[in-house]
Tab-separated table of C-alpha atoms and ligand atoms in Angstrom:
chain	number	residue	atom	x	y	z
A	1	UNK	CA	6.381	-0.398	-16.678
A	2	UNK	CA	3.330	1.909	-15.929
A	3	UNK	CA	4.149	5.542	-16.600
A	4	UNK	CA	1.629	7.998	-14.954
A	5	UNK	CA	0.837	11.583	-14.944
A	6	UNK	CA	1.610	12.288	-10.802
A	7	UNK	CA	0.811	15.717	-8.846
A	8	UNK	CA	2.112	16.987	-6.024
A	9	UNK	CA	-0.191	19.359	-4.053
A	10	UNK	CA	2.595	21.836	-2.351
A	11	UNK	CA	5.688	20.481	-4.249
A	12	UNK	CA	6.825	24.239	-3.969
A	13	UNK	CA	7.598	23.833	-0.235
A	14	UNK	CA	10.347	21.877	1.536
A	15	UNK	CA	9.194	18.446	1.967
A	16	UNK	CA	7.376	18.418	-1.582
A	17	UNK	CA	9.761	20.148	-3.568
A	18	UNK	CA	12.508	17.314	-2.197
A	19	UNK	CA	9.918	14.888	-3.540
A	20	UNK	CA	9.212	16.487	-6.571
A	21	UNK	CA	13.203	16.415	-7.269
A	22	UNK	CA	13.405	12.889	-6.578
A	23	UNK	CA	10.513	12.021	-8.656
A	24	UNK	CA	12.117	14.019	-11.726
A	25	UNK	CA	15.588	12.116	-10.818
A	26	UNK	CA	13.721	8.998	-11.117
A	27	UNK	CA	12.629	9.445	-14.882
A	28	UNK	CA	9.166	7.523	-14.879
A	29	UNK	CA	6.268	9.286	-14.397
A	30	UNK	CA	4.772	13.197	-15.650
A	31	UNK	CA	4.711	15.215	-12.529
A	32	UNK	CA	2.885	18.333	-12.203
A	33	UNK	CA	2.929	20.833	-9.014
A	34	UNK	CA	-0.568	21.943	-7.394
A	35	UNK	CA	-0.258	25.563	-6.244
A	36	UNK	CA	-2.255	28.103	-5.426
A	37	UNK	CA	0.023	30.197	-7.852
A	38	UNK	CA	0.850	29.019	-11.541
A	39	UNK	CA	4.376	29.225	-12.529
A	40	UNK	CA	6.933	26.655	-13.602
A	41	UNK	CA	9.895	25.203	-12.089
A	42	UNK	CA	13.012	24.170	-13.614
A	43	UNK	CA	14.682	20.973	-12.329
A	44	UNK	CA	18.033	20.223	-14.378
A	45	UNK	CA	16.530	20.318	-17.855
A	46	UNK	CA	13.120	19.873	-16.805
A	47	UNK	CA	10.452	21.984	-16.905
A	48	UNK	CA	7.511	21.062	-14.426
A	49	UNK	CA	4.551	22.813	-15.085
A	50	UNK	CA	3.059	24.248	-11.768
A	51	UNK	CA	-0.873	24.941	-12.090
A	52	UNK	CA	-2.939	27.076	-10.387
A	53	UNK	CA	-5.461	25.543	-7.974
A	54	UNK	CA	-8.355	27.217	-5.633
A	55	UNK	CA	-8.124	24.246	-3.126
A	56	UNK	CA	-11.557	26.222	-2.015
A	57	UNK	CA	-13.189	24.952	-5.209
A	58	UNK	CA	-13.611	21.228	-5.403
A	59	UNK	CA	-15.144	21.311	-9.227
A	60	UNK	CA	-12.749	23.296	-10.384
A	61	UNK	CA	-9.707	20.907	-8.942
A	62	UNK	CA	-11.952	17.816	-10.029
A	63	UNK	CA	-11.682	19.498	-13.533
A	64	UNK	CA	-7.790	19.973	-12.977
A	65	UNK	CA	-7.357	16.429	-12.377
A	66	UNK	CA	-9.362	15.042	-15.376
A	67	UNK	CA	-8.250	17.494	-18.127
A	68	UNK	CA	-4.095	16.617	-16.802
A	69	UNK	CA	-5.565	12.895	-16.576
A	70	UNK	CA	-3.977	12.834	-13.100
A	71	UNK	CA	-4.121	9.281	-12.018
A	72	UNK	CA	-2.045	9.848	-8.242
A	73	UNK	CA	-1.680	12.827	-5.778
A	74	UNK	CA	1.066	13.346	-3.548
A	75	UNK	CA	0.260	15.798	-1.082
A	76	UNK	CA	2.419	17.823	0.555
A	77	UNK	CA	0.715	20.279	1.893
A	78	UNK	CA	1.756	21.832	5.111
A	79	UNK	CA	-0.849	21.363	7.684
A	80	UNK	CA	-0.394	23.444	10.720
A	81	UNK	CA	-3.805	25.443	10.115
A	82	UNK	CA	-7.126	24.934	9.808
A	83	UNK	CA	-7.366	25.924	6.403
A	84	UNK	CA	-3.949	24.066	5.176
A	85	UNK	CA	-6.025	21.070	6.950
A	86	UNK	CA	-9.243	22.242	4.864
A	87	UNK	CA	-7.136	22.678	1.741
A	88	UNK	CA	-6.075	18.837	1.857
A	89	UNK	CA	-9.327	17.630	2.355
A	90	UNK	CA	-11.153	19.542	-0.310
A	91	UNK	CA	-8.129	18.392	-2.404
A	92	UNK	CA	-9.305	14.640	-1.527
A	93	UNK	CA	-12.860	15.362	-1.777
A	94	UNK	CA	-12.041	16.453	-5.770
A	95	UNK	CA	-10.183	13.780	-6.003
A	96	UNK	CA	-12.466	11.170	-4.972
A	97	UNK	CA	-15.028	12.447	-7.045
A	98	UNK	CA	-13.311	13.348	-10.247
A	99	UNK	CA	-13.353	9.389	-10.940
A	100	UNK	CA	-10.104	9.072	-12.480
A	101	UNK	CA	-7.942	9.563	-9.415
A	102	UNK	CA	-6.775	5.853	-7.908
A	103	UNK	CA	-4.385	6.544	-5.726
A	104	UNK	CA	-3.720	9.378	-2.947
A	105	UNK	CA	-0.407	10.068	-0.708
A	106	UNK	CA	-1.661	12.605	2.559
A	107	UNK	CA	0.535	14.677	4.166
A	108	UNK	CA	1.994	12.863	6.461
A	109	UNK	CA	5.867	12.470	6.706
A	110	UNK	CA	6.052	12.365	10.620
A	111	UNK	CA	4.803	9.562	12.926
A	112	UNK	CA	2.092	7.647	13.197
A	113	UNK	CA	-0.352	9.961	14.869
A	114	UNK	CA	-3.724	8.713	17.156
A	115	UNK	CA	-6.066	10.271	18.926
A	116	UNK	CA	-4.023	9.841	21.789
A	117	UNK	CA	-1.441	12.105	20.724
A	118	UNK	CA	-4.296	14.586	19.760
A	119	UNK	CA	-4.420	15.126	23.828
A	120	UNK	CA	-1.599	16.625	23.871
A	121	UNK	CA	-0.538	18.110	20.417
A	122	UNK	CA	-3.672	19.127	19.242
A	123	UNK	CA	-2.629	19.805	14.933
A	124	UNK	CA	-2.217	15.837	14.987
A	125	UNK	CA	-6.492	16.144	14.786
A	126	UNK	CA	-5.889	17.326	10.830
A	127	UNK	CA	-3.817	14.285	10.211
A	128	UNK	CA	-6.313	11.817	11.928
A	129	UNK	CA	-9.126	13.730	9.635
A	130	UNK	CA	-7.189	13.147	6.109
A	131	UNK	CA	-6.830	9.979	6.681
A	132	UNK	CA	-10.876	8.880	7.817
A	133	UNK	CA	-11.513	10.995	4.864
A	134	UNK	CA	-9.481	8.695	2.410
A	135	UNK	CA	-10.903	5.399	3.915
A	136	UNK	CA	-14.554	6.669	3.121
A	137	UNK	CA	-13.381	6.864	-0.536
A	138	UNK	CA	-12.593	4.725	-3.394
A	139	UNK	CA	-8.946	5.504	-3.512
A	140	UNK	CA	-6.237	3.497	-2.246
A	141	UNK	CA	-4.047	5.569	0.280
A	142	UNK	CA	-0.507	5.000	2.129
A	143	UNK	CA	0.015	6.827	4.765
A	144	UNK	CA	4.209	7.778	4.722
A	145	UNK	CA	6.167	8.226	8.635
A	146	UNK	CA	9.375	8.214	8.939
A	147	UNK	CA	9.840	10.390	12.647
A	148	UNK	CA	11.881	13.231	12.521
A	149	UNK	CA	13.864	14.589	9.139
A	150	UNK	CA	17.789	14.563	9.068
A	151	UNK	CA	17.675	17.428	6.356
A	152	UNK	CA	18.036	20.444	9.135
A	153	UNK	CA	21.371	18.471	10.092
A	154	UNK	CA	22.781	18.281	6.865
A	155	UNK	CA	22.507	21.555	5.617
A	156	UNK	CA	23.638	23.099	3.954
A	157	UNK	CA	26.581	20.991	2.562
A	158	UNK	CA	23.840	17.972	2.212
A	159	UNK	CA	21.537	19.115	-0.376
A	160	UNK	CA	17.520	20.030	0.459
A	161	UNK	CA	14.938	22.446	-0.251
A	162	UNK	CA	13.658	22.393	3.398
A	163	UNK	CA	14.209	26.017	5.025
A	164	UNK	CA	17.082	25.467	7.773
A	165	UNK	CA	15.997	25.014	11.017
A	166	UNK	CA	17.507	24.285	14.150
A	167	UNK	CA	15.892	21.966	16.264
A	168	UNK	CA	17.876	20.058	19.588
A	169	UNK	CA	21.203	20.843	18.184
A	170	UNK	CA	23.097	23.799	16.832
A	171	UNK	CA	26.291	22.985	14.782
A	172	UNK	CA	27.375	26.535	14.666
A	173	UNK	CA	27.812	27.038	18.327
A	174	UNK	CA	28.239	23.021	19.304
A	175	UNK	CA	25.096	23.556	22.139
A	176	UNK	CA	21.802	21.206	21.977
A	177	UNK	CA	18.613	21.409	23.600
A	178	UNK	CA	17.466	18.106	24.522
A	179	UNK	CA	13.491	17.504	25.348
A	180	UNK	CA	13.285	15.556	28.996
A	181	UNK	CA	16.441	13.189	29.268
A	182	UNK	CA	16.676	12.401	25.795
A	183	UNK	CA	16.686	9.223	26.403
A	184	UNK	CA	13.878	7.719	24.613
A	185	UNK	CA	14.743	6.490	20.741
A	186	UNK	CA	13.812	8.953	18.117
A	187	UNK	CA	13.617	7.818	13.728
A	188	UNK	CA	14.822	9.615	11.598
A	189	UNK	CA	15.088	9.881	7.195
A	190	UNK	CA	16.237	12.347	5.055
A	191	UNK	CA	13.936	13.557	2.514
A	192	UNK	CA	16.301	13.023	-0.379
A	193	UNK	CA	15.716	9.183	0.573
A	194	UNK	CA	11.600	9.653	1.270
A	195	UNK	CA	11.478	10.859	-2.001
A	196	UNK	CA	13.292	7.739	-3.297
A	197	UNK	CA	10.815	5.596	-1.021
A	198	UNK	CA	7.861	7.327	-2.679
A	199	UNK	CA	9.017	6.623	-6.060
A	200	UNK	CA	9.231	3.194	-5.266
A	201	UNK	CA	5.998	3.296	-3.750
A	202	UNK	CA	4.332	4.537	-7.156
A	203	UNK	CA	5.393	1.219	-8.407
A	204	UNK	CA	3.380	-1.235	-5.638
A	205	UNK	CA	0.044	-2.069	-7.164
A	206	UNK	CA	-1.639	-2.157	-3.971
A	207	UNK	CA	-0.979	0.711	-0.707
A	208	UNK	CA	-1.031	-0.605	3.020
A	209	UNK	CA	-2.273	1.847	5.133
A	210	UNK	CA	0.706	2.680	7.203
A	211	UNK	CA	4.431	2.606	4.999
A	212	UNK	CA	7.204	3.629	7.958
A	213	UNK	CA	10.676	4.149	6.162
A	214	UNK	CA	13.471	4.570	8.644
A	215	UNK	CA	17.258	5.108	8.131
A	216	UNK	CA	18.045	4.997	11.802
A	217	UNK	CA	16.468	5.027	15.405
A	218	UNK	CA	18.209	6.470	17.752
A	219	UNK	CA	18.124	8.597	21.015
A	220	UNK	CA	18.608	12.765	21.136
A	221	UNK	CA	21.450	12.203	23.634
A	222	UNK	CA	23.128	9.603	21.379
A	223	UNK	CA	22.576	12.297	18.397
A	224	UNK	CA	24.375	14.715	20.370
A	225	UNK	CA	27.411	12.278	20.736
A	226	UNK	CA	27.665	11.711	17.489
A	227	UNK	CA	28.195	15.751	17.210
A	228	UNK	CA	30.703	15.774	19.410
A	229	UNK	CA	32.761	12.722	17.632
A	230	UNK	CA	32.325	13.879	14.370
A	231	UNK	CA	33.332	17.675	15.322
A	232	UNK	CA	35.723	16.863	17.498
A	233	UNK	CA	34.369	18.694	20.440
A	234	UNK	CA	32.431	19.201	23.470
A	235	UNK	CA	29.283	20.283	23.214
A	236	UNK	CA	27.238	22.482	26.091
A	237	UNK	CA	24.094	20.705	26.714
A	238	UNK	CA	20.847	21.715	28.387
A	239	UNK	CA	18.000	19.740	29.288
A	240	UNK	CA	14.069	20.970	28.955
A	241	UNK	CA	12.485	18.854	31.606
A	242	UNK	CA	9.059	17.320	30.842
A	243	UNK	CA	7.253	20.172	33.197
A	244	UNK	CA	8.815	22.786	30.745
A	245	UNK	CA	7.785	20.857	27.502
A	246	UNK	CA	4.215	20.614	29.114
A	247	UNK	CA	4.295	24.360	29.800
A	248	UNK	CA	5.155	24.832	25.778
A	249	UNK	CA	8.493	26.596	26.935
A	250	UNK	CA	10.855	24.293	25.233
A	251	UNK	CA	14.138	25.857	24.320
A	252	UNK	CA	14.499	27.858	20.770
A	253	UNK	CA	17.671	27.852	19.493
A	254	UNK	CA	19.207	30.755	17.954
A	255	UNK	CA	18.225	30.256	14.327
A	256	UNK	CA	19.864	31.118	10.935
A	257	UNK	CA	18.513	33.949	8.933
A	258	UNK	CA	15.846	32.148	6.581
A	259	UNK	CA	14.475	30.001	8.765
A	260	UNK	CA	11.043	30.227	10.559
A	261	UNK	CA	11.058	32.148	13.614
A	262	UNK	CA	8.526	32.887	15.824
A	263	UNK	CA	7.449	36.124	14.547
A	264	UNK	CA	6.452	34.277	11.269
A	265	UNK	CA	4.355	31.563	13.734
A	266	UNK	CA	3.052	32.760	16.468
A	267	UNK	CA	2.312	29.571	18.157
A	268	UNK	CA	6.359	27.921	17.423
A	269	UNK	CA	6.743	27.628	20.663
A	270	UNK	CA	4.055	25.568	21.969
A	271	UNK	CA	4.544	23.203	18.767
A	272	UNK	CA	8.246	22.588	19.532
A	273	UNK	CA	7.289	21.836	23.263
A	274	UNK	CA	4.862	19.057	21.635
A	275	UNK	CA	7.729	17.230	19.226
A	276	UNK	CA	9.415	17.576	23.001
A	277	UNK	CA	6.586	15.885	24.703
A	278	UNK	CA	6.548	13.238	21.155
A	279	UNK	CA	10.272	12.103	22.276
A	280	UNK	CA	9.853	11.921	25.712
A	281	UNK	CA	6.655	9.537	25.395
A	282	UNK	CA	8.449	7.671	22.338
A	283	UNK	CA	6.062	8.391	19.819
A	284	UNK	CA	8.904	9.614	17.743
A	285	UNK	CA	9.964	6.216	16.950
A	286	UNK	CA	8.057	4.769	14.354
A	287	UNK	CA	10.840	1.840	14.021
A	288	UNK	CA	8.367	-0.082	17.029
A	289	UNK	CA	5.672	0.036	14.097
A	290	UNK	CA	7.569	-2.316	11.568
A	291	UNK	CA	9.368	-0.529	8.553
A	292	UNK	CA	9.051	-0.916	4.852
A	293	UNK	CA	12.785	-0.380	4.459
A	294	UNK	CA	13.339	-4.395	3.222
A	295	UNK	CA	10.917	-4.500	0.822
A	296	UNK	CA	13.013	-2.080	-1.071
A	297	UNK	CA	16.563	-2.714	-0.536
A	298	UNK	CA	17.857	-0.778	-3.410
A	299	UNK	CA	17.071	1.764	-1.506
A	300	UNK	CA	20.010	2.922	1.187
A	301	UNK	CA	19.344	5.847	3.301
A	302	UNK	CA	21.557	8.143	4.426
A	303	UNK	CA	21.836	7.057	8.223
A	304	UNK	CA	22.540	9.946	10.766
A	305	UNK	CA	26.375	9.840	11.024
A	306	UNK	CA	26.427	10.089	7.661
A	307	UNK	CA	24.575	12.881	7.019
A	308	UNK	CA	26.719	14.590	9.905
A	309	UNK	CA	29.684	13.438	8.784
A	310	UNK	CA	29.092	14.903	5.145
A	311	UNK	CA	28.139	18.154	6.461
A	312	UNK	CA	30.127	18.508	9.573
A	313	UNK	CA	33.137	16.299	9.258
A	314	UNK	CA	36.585	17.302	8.320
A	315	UNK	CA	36.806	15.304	4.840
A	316	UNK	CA	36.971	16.747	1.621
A	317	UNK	CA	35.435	20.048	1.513
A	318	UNK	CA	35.560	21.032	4.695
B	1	NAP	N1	8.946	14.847	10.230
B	1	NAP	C1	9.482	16.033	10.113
B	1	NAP	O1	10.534	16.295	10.709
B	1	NAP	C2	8.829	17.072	9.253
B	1	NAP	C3	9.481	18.289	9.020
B	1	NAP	C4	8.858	19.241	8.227
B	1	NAP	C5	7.598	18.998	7.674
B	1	NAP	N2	6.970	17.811	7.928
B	1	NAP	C6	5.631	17.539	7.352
B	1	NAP	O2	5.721	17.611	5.930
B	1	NAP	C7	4.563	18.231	5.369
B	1	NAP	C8	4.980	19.425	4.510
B	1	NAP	O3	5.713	20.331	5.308
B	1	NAP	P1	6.671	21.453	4.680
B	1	NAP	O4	7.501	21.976	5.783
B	1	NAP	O5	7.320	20.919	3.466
B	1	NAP	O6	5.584	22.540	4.254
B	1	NAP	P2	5.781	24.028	3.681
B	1	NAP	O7	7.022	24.096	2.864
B	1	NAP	O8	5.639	25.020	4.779
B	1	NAP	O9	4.474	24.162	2.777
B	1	NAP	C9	4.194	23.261	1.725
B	1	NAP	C10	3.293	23.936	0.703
B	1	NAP	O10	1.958	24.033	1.202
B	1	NAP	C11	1.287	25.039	0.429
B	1	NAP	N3	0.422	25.778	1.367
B	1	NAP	C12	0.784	26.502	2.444
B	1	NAP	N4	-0.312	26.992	3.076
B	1	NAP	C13	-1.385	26.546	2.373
B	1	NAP	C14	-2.797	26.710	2.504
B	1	NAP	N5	-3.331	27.428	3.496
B	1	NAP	N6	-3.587	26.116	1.590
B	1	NAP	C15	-3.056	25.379	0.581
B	1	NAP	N7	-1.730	25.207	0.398
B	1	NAP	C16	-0.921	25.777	1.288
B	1	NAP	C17	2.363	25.951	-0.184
B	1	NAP	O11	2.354	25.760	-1.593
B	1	NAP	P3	1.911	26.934	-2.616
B	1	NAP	O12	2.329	28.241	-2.002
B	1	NAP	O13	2.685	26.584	-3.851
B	1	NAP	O14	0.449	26.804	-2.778
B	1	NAP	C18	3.664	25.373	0.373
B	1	NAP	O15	4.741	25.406	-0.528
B	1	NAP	C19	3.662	18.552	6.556
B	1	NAP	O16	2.713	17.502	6.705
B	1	NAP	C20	4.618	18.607	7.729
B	1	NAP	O17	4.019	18.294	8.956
B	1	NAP	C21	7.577	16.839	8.684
């Protein structure tokens, strides 16, 4: 087997340090972190080496990539500004250049967006632009969706590095907030089994464009039932109708200290409106796309219940 020296652009933050962990786990391959600060990070015994990168200066990262002989990029950089967006694509312009790069995972990690979700959630534009940048180059690309992560409803009893966040239900006080009539189906993966999916993926010789992984598709409402089996109570559920998501004033819940509040971004509101709008126009499902799931069936995701069970149940632990 192939081993290869792998970075991943932003493995510091939620969704790429889960990666980064399961890329470690899986033994194969030298990974190295992209950062914009050097540093190291220690996972079990191993030390990954984070390096420094301007994602500003595109000779500089081409000169990363050659002297680490970096043969893939994951990115995982978070995109909700113009200059995260910016950042990726310099990152893919150095990369395309630097001759020695073959292979390039975007950002992604959501749903399959198109310019017709651009009308109405307007960051989707930075995806769409990663993505036209990578077919104008020589590198293969695969573009990863999965919907919506279980990792905010597993913590923090189900292991991840994502910050907790709260989004349609709240555990601690058995309440939801459910976007339109929740009745359209939503995806959803946990990271710890995207990360498993993208080691596999480092394996294929050839990308498709699109690789959906899915561990279940289901509807908000039937997510909120499963709450109320699995804790054994009734939950107190509101409804933000489609007029509300439209006027970005979906529902925030209550959040736990650490997580993102609005404070930190300015402009949560009006985003969480738009993953409203996403479920009510099914766009959340990525399941009606055809999944990759059976191409790799050693791979078994952690389906919802599951994950709720684990961290919510009343077995061991609890
Ligand atoms: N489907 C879902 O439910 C879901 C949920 C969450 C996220 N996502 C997606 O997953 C991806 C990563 O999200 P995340 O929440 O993991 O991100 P994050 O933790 O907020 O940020 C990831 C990393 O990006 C780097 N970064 C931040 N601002 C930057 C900038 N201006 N220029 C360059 N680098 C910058 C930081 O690394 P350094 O400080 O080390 O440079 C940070 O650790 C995004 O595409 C996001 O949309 C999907």
């Amino acid at each position: 087997m192939t081993s290869f020296t792998v970075a991943v652009a932003g493995g510091t933050g939620g969704i790429g340090r889960n990666i980064v962990n399961g890329l470690v786990q899986q033994g194969k391959h030298e990974i190295l972190i992209l950062s914009r600060k050097s540093s190291t990070l220690e996972i079990g015994s191993t030390s990954i080496r984070t390096i420094a990168t301007d994602y500003s200066n595109i000779d500089g990262m081409k000169t990363i990539l050659k002297a680490n002989n970096i043969t893939i990029i994951i990115s995982a950089l978070i995109l909700a500004s113009p200059e995260g967006s910016q950042a990726q694509l310099n990152l893919i312009s150095a990369a395309a250049q630097s001759g020695i790069v073959k292979k390039f995972l975007p950002s992604e990690y959501g749903i399959h967006y198109t310019e017709e979700i651009v009308s109405f959630h307007p960051a989707a534009r930075y995806w769409l632009d990663a993505a036209d940048a990578l077919r104008k180059s020589n590198m293969q690309f695969t573009r990863v969706i999965f919907g919506w992560t279980l990792d905010h409803y597993g913590l923090p009893r189900v292991h991840s590095y994502m910050k907790p966040f709260k989004y349609v239900l709240d555990f601690d006080n058995r309440k939801a907030a459910i976007p339109g009539d929740g009745e359209q189906p939503v995806s959803f993966l946990h990271t710890a089994d995207l990360a498993r999916y993208i080691g596999a993926l480092l394996e294929e010789d050839d990308w498709p464009e699109l690789s959906a992984f899915v561990a279940d598709t289901l509807s908000w409402k039937e997510f909120v039932g499963i709450a109320e089996k699995v804790t054994g109570a009734k939950w107190e559920v509101k409804y933000d109708s489609v007029t509300t998501l439209e006027k970005g004033e979906a529902t925030i819940l209550p959040q736990l200290e650490g997580a993102p509040t609005e404070a930190d971004y300015p402009g949560m509101r009006a985003m969480i409106s738009e993953f409203g709008l996403m479920a009510v126009r099914g766009v959340l499902d990525v399941s009606r796309l055809g999944v990759r799931n059976e191409e790799f069936p050693q791979i078994k995701p952690m389906g919802v219940e599951e994950v709720v069970e684990k961290a919510w149940g009343k077995g061991p632990g609890a």
